[in-house]
PDB file of N, CA and C in Angstrom:
ATOM      1  N   MET A   1      17.806 160.974 108.658  1.00 68.00           N
ATOM      2  CA  MET A   1      16.407 161.071 109.033  1.00 68.00           C
ATOM      3  C   MET A   1      15.836 159.684 109.319  1.00 68.00           C
ATOM      4  N   THR A   2      16.283 158.704 108.553  1.00 78.00           N
ATOM      5  CA  THR A   2      15.799 157.342 108.753  1.00 78.00           C
ATOM      6  C   THR A   2      16.244 156.808 110.108  1.00 78.00           C
ATOM      7  N   LEU A   3      17.491 157.081 110.471  1.00 77.00           N
ATOM      8  CA  LEU A   3      17.996 156.633 111.766  1.00 77.00           C
ATOM      9  C   LEU A   3      17.207 157.273 112.903  1.00 77.00           C
ATOM     10  N   PHE A   4      16.894 158.543 112.787  1.00 78.00           N
ATOM     11  CA  PHE A   4      16.113 159.249 113.798  1.00 78.00           C
ATOM     12  C   PHE A   4      14.748 158.587 113.980  1.00 78.00           C
ATOM     13  N   LEU A   5      14.059 158.331 112.892  1.00 83.00           N
ATOM     14  CA  LEU A   5      12.729 157.720 112.975  1.00 83.00           C
ATOM     15  C   LEU A   5      12.793 156.291 113.503  1.00 83.00           C
ATOM     16  N   LEU A   6      13.818 155.547 113.116  1.00 85.00           N
ATOM     17  CA  LEU A   6      13.976 154.181 113.601  1.00 85.00           C
ATOM     18  C   LEU A   6      14.203 154.168 115.107  1.00 85.00           C
ATOM     19  N   LEU A   7      15.031 155.074 115.603  1.00 82.00           N
ATOM     20  CA  LEU A   7      15.288 155.126 117.039  1.00 82.00           C
ATOM     21  C   LEU A   7      14.054 155.576 117.814  1.00 82.00           C
ATOM     22  N   ILE A   8      13.271 156.479 117.249  1.00 84.00           N
ATOM     23  CA  ILE A   8      12.009 156.883 117.893  1.00 84.00           C
ATOM     24  C   ILE A   8      11.072 155.682 117.988  1.00 84.00           C
ATOM     25  N   LEU A   9      10.971 154.912 116.911  1.00 86.00           N
ATOM     26  CA  LEU A   9      10.107 153.732 116.903  1.00 86.00           C
ATOM     27  C   LEU A   9      10.567 152.697 117.919  1.00 86.00           C
ATOM     28  N   VAL A  10      11.864 152.447 117.983  1.00 86.00           N
ATOM     29  CA  VAL A  10      12.403 151.488 118.947  1.00 86.00           C
ATOM     30  C   VAL A  10      12.127 151.950 120.373  1.00 86.00           C
ATOM     31  N   ALA A  11      12.321 153.238 120.641  1.00 85.00           N
ATOM     32  CA  ALA A  11      12.073 153.769 121.979  1.00 85.00           C
ATOM     33  C   ALA A  11      10.603 153.624 122.362  1.00 85.00           C
ATOM     34  N   LEU A  12       9.708 153.890 121.427  1.00 84.00           N
ATOM     35  CA  LEU A  12       8.275 153.755 121.723  1.00 84.00           C
ATOM     36  C   LEU A  12       7.890 152.308 122.007  1.00 84.00           C
ATOM     37  N   VAL A  13       8.382 151.388 121.191  1.00 87.00           N
ATOM     38  CA  VAL A  13       8.053 149.966 121.381  1.00 87.00           C
ATOM     39  C   VAL A  13       8.598 149.476 122.722  1.00 87.00           C
ATOM     40  N   LEU A  14       9.855 149.799 123.027  1.00 85.00           N
ATOM     41  CA  LEU A  14      10.426 149.376 124.305  1.00 85.00           C
ATOM     42  C   LEU A  14       9.676 149.998 125.476  1.00 85.00           C
ATOM     43  N   GLY A  15       9.305 151.251 125.345  1.00 83.00           N
ATOM     44  CA  GLY A  15       8.561 151.909 126.413  1.00 83.00           C
ATOM     45  C   GLY A  15       7.199 151.297 126.645  1.00 83.00           C
ATOM     46  N   ILE A  16       6.479 151.004 125.575  1.00 84.00           N
ATOM     47  CA  ILE A  16       5.142 150.409 125.705  1.00 84.00           C
ATOM     48  C   ILE A  16       5.222 149.015 126.297  1.00 84.00           C
ATOM     49  N   VAL A  17       6.149 148.196 125.783  1.00 86.00           N
ATOM     50  CA  VAL A  17       6.288 146.833 126.301  1.00 86.00           C
ATOM     51  C   VAL A  17       6.741 146.866 127.761  1.00 86.00           C
ATOM     52  N   GLY A  18       7.694 147.739 128.074  1.00 82.00           N
ATOM     53  CA  GLY A  18       8.171 147.827 129.445  1.00 82.00           C
ATOM     54  C   GLY A  18       7.119 148.332 130.415  1.00 82.00           C
ATOM     55  N   PHE A  19       6.251 149.207 129.960  1.00 80.00           N
ATOM     56  CA  PHE A  19       5.203 149.737 130.822  1.00 80.00           C
ATOM     57  C   PHE A  19       4.050 148.744 130.977  1.00 80.00           C
ATOM     58  N   ALA A  20       3.734 148.026 129.913  1.00 85.00           N
ATOM     59  CA  ALA A  20       2.571 147.132 129.925  1.00 85.00           C
ATOM     60  C   ALA A  20       2.868 145.786 130.592  1.00 85.00           C
ATOM     61  N   ALA A  21       4.056 145.259 130.383  1.00 82.00           N
ATOM     62  CA  ALA A  21       4.381 143.943 130.919  1.00 82.00           C
ATOM     63  C   ALA A  21       4.849 144.073 132.366  1.00 82.00           C
ATOM     64  N   HIS A  22       4.274 143.290 133.230  1.00 78.00           N
ATOM     65  CA  HIS A  22       4.626 143.325 134.643  1.00 78.00           C
ATOM     66  C   HIS A  22       6.028 142.751 134.840  1.00 78.00           C
ATOM     67  N   GLY A  23       6.874 143.493 135.497  1.00 79.00           N
ATOM     68  CA  GLY A  23       8.217 143.013 135.790  1.00 79.00           C
ATOM     69  C   GLY A  23       9.247 143.352 134.732  1.00 79.00           C
ATOM     70  N   LEU A  24       8.859 144.087 133.676  1.00 83.00           N
ATOM     71  CA  LEU A  24       9.808 144.457 132.631  1.00 83.00           C
ATOM     72  C   LEU A  24      10.007 145.970 132.603  1.00 83.00           C
ATOM     73  N   PHE A  25      10.078 146.566 133.784  1.00 80.00           N
ATOM     74  CA  PHE A  25      10.248 148.010 133.873  1.00 80.00           C
ATOM     75  C   PHE A  25      11.579 148.457 133.273  1.00 80.00           C
ATOM     76  N   TYR A  26      12.575 147.554 133.283  1.00 82.00           N
ATOM     77  CA  TYR A  26      13.874 147.916 132.728  1.00 82.00           C
ATOM     78  C   TYR A  26      13.772 148.215 131.229  1.00 82.00           C
ATOM     79  N   LEU A  27      12.829 147.605 130.520  1.00 82.00           N
ATOM     80  CA  LEU A  27      12.631 147.921 129.102  1.00 82.00           C
ATOM     81  C   LEU A  27      12.112 149.347 128.942  1.00 82.00           C
ATOM     82  N   PHE A  28      11.267 149.776 129.861  1.00 80.00           N
ATOM     83  CA  PHE A  28      10.786 151.156 129.839  1.00 80.00           C
ATOM     84  C   PHE A  28      11.946 152.132 130.040  1.00 80.00           C
ATOM     85  N   VAL A  29      12.835 151.803 130.945  1.00 83.00           N
ATOM     86  CA  VAL A  29      13.994 152.655 131.209  1.00 83.00           C
ATOM     87  C   VAL A  29      14.912 152.693 129.990  1.00 83.00           C
ATOM     88  N   ILE A  30      15.151 151.549 129.375  1.00 82.00           N
ATOM     89  CA  ILE A  30      15.988 151.491 128.172  1.00 82.00           C
ATOM     90  C   ILE A  30      15.350 152.307 127.047  1.00 82.00           C
ATOM     91  N   GLY A  31      14.033 152.212 126.902  1.00 81.00           N
ATOM     92  CA  GLY A  31      13.330 152.998 125.893  1.00 81.00           C
ATOM     93  C   GLY A  31      13.475 154.488 126.140  1.00 81.00           C
ATOM     94  N   ALA A  32      13.426 154.905 127.403  1.00 84.00           N
ATOM     95  CA  ALA A  32      13.591 156.314 127.739  1.00 84.00           C
ATOM     96  C   ALA A  32      15.008 156.785 127.429  1.00 84.00           C
ATOM     97  N   VAL A  33      15.997 155.947 127.703  1.00 86.00           N
ATOM     98  CA  VAL A  33      17.388 156.299 127.410  1.00 86.00           C
ATOM     99  C   VAL A  33      17.605 156.411 125.904  1.00 86.00           C
ATOM    100  N   VAL A  34      17.038 155.490 125.138  1.00 85.00           N
ATOM    101  CA  VAL A  34      17.158 155.549 123.670  1.00 85.00           C
ATOM    102  C   VAL A  34      16.487 156.812 123.143  1.00 85.00           C
ATOM    103  N   LEU A  35      15.340 157.166 123.694  1.00 84.00           N
ATOM    104  CA  LEU A  35      14.642 158.385 123.273  1.00 84.00           C
ATOM    105  C   LEU A  35      15.487 159.624 123.565  1.00 84.00           C
ATOM    106  N   LEU A  36      16.073 159.691 124.744  1.00 88.00           N
ATOM    107  CA  LEU A  36      16.918 160.830 125.085  1.00 88.00           C
ATOM    108  C   LEU A  36      18.145 160.911 124.181  1.00 88.00           C
ATOM    109  N   ALA A  37      18.758 159.766 123.906  1.00 87.00           N
ATOM    110  CA  ALA A  37      19.920 159.750 123.012  1.00 87.00           C
ATOM    111  C   ALA A  37      19.532 160.201 121.615  1.00 87.00           C
ATOM    112  N   ASP A  38      18.345 159.811 121.166  1.00 85.00           N
ATOM    113  CA  ASP A  38      17.871 160.208 119.847  1.00 85.00           C
ATOM    114  C   ASP A  38      17.601 161.707 119.784  1.00 85.00           C
ATOM    115  N   LEU A  39      17.061 162.270 120.836  1.00 86.00           N
ATOM    116  CA  LEU A  39      16.809 163.709 120.864  1.00 86.00           C
ATOM    117  C   LEU A  39      18.114 164.505 120.872  1.00 86.00           C
ATOM    118  N   VAL A  40      19.127 163.998 121.580  1.00 89.00           N
ATOM    119  CA  VAL A  40      20.438 164.651 121.566  1.00 89.00           C
ATOM    120  C   VAL A  40      21.038 164.574 120.170  1.00 89.00           C
ATOM    121  N   TYR A  41      20.917 163.424 119.530  1.00 84.00           N
ATOM    122  CA  TYR A  41      21.414 163.254 118.156  1.00 84.00           C
ATOM    123  C   TYR A  41      20.726 164.240 117.209  1.00 84.00           C
ATOM    124  N   ALA A  42      19.413 164.377 117.331  1.00 83.00           N
ATOM    125  CA  ALA A  42      18.671 165.301 116.467  1.00 83.00           C
ATOM    126  C   ALA A  42      19.072 166.751 116.735  1.00 83.00           C
ATOM    127  N   ALA A  43      19.280 167.091 118.004  1.00 86.00           N
ATOM    128  CA  ALA A  43      19.686 168.453 118.340  1.00 86.00           C
ATOM    129  C   ALA A  43      21.058 168.769 117.757  1.00 86.00           C
ATOM    130  N   LEU A  44      21.969 167.828 117.809  1.00 84.00           N
ATOM    131  CA  LEU A  44      23.297 168.044 117.239  1.00 84.00           C
ATOM    132  C   LEU A  44      23.232 168.187 115.725  1.00 84.00           C
ATOM    133  N   ARG A  45      22.391 167.388 115.093  1.00 79.00           N
ATOM    134  CA  ARG A  45      22.239 167.489 113.634  1.00 79.00           C
ATOM    135  C   ARG A  45      21.657 168.835 113.230  1.00 79.00           C
ATOM    136  N   LEU A  46      20.677 169.323 113.978  1.00 78.00           N
ATOM    137  CA  LEU A  46      20.071 170.611 113.658  1.00 78.00           C
ATOM    138  C   LEU A  46      21.033 171.757 113.954  1.00 78.00           C
ATOM    139  N   ARG A  47      21.810 171.614 115.002  1.00 76.00           N
ATOM    140  CA  ARG A  47      22.738 172.676 115.378  1.00 76.00           C
ATOM    141  C   ARG A  47      23.842 172.848 114.339  1.00 76.00           C
ATOM    142  N   HIS A  48      24.351 171.737 113.840  1.00 68.00           N
ATOM    143  CA  HIS A  48      25.421 171.802 112.850  1.00 68.00           C
ATOM    144  C   HIS A  48      24.891 171.899 111.428  1.00 68.00           C
ATOM    145  N   GLY A  49      23.606 171.757 111.255  1.00 63.00           N
ATOM    146  CA  GLY A  49      23.011 171.903 109.937  1.00 63.00           C
ATOM    147  C   GLY A  49      23.111 170.676 109.064  1.00 63.00           C
ATOM    148  N   GLY A  50      23.705 169.626 109.566  1.00 53.00           N
ATOM    149  CA  GLY A  50      23.849 168.421 108.755  1.00 53.00           C
ATOM    150  C   GLY A  50      24.798 168.654 107.598  1.00 53.00           C
ATOM    151  N   ARG A  51      24.900 167.709 106.748  1.00 62.00           N
ATOM    152  CA  ARG A  51      25.744 167.853 105.572  1.00 62.00           C
ATOM    153  C   ARG A  51      24.858 168.133 104.372  1.00 62.00           C
ATOM    154  N   HIS A  52      25.238 169.101 103.627  1.00 62.00           N
ATOM    155  CA  HIS A  52      24.486 169.453 102.426  1.00 62.00           C
ATOM    156  C   HIS A  52      25.138 168.738 101.243  1.00 62.00           C
ATOM    157  N   HIS A  53      24.373 167.836 100.664  1.00 61.00           N
ATOM    158  CA  HIS A  53      24.876 167.071  99.531  1.00 61.00           C
ATOM    159  C   HIS A  53      24.528 167.782  98.237  1.00 61.00           C
ATOM    160  N   ARG A  54      25.496 167.851  97.376  1.00 67.00           N
ATOM    161  CA  ARG A  54      25.277 168.474  96.085  1.00 67.00           C
ATOM    162  C   ARG A  54      24.900 167.373  95.083  1.00 67.00           C
ATOM    163  N   ILE A  55      23.887 167.611  94.322  1.00 71.00           N
ATOM    164  CA  ILE A  55      23.447 166.656  93.319  1.00 71.00           C
ATOM    165  C   ILE A  55      24.277 166.885  92.042  1.00 71.00           C
ATOM    166  N   VAL A  56      24.955 165.823  91.620  1.00 71.00           N
ATOM    167  CA  VAL A  56      25.782 165.908  90.417  1.00 71.00           C
ATOM    168  C   VAL A  56      24.950 165.441  89.254  1.00 71.00           C
ATOM    169  N   ARG A  57      24.897 166.266  88.248  1.00 70.00           N
ATOM    170  CA  ARG A  57      24.111 165.901  87.059  1.00 70.00           C
ATOM    171  C   ARG A  57      24.988 165.727  85.859  1.00 70.00           C
TER     172      ARG A  57
END
């Protein structure tokens, strides 16, 4: 879950900087690619159900 949120944050920052800064459109594209990769990762995790960890007491 932490990796998912970190990648979402990175994609948003790259997208905002790439959109706002003149001449840095490639950062916007990289942010979009990271966002798409993160969504695919999340879909795969939800599809397979993730790993269920048993708490040992």
